[in-house]
Amino acid sequence: MFWFGKKKEVKTRPYRIGLALGGGGARGFAHIGVLRALEEMGIKPDVISGTSAGSIIAALYADGYAPQHIIRLFSELDVKELVDVTIPRNSLLKMDKFIHFIDKRLHSKRIEDLKIPTYIVATDFDNGKSVAFDKGDLAIRIAASCSIPIVFPPIAIDGIHYVDGGVMRNLPVTPIRDLCDVVIGINVSPMQHEQYENNLLSITNRAYNFLSCGNVFPDIALCDILIENEDISGYNVFDIDEQEKIEELGYQKAIEVLNNLTEQQLSLLNNTRNGR
């Protein structure tokens, strides 16, 4: 487990390319499109960090799933297959089905067993800290990273309760910044200005969006390459049935960004890909 605090000086960076996948519920399907574009450009990460929806995609990709296979896992999947309604006490929905779904599809059961080193970011709800897990049971830590407060219950791990990583760090660049030569950040939570409906789902979605959008700026400043797409802002965190449209928007935006890199970014990326 990695506790955020004072930035440490790292003399030798163990990884070349790092990928930080932000949270955003169903907007996280855009990550799959970005991964598809990166692979077409011959770019593969040596380390990955993920928050919330980004933690799901990060774990599946690090587990060996190709982007096209990840999208198939969620095709024709109904949200009712992932969650159960519960009697409101500490949440509206239970995550048992979600945990089972993730655990069943992952070949690796622990974070340290993944093929690509991965950090799963969650929020320590008891102590008010952002935490990046790099070892331990994978499915339960992904659930912790995705547990939107009120919607889902806090997840207990070793006696501490955790909630969605996006509460404090929705774009998880910090956990890997000092470990890599170059970091590519993917922000799938652009600020929304659209009208909202006066119901629980719409209000929860809007509140979560404001919360997660507000804490990304320090991590955006740490990116060498940033990919974010305002075209997905019209989708809410529960739009699972729009996965293919969101994935394609992520792909198109990534192609656009990668084709318009500055000379400095290209030099950094090429030097990194060719080794130091």
PDB file of C-alpha atoms in Angstrom, residues 16-18 38 41-46 181-184 224-225 227 257-259 261-276:
ATOM      1  CA  ARG A  16       9.586   4.087 -18.842  1.00  0.00           C
ATOM      2  CA  ILE A  17       5.917   4.696 -19.699  1.00  0.00           C
ATOM      3  CA  GLY A  18       3.227   5.090 -17.059  1.00  0.00           C
ATOM      4  CA  LEU A  38      -2.044   3.465 -28.002  1.00  0.00           C
ATOM      5  CA  MET A  41       0.793   3.483 -32.213  1.00  0.00           C
ATOM      6  CA  GLY A  42       3.039   0.846 -30.627  1.00  0.00           C
ATOM      7  CA  ILE A  43       2.785   2.396 -27.161  1.00  0.00           C
ATOM      8  CA  LYS A  44       2.427   0.053 -24.190  1.00  0.00           C
ATOM      9  CA  PRO A  45       2.665   1.066 -20.534  1.00  0.00           C
ATOM     10  CA  ASP A  46       5.218  -0.393 -18.138  1.00  0.00           C
ATOM     11  CA  ASP A 181      10.071   8.752 -17.388  1.00  0.00           C
ATOM     12  CA  VAL A 182       6.797   9.754 -19.029  1.00  0.00           C
ATOM     13  CA  VAL A 183       3.213   9.653 -17.771  1.00  0.00           C
ATOM     14  CA  ILE A 184       0.148   9.605 -20.010  1.00  0.00           C
ATOM     15  CA  ASP A 224       3.575  14.642 -19.844  1.00  0.00           C
ATOM     16  CA  ILE A 225       0.707  13.784 -22.193  1.00  0.00           C
ATOM     17  CA  ILE A 227      -5.919  12.826 -23.085  1.00  0.00           C
ATOM     18  CA  VAL A 257      -4.031  13.892 -29.339  1.00  0.00           C
ATOM     19  CA  LEU A 258      -1.318  11.449 -30.409  1.00  0.00           C
ATOM     20  CA  ASN A 259      -1.260  12.864 -33.933  1.00  0.00           C
ATOM     21  CA  LEU A 261       1.891  15.912 -29.992  1.00  0.00           C
ATOM     22  CA  THR A 262       4.423  18.702 -29.655  1.00  0.00           C
ATOM     23  CA  GLU A 263       8.025  18.119 -30.686  1.00  0.00           C
ATOM     24  CA  GLN A 264       8.969  18.033 -27.020  1.00  0.00           C
ATOM     25  CA  GLN A 265       6.343  15.377 -26.260  1.00  0.00           C
ATOM     26  CA  LEU A 266       7.365  13.305 -29.267  1.00  0.00           C
ATOM     27  CA  SER A 267      11.005  13.520 -28.277  1.00  0.00           C
ATOM     28  CA  LEU A 268      10.220  12.468 -24.720  1.00  0.00           C
ATOM     29  CA  LEU A 269       7.999   9.612 -25.841  1.00  0.00           C
ATOM     30  CA  ASN A 270      10.401   8.356 -28.524  1.00  0.00           C
ATOM     31  CA  ASN A 271      13.363   8.512 -26.175  1.00  0.00           C
ATOM     32  CA  THR A 272      11.369   6.636 -23.599  1.00  0.00           C
ATOM     33  CA  ARG A 273      10.220   3.957 -26.046  1.00  0.00           C
ATOM     34  CA  ASN A 274      13.771   3.483 -27.333  1.00  0.00           C
ATOM     35  CA  GLY A 275      15.173   3.203 -23.839  1.00  0.00           C
ATOM     36  CA  ARG A 276      17.189   5.718 -21.854  1.00  0.00           C
TER      37      ARG A 276
END
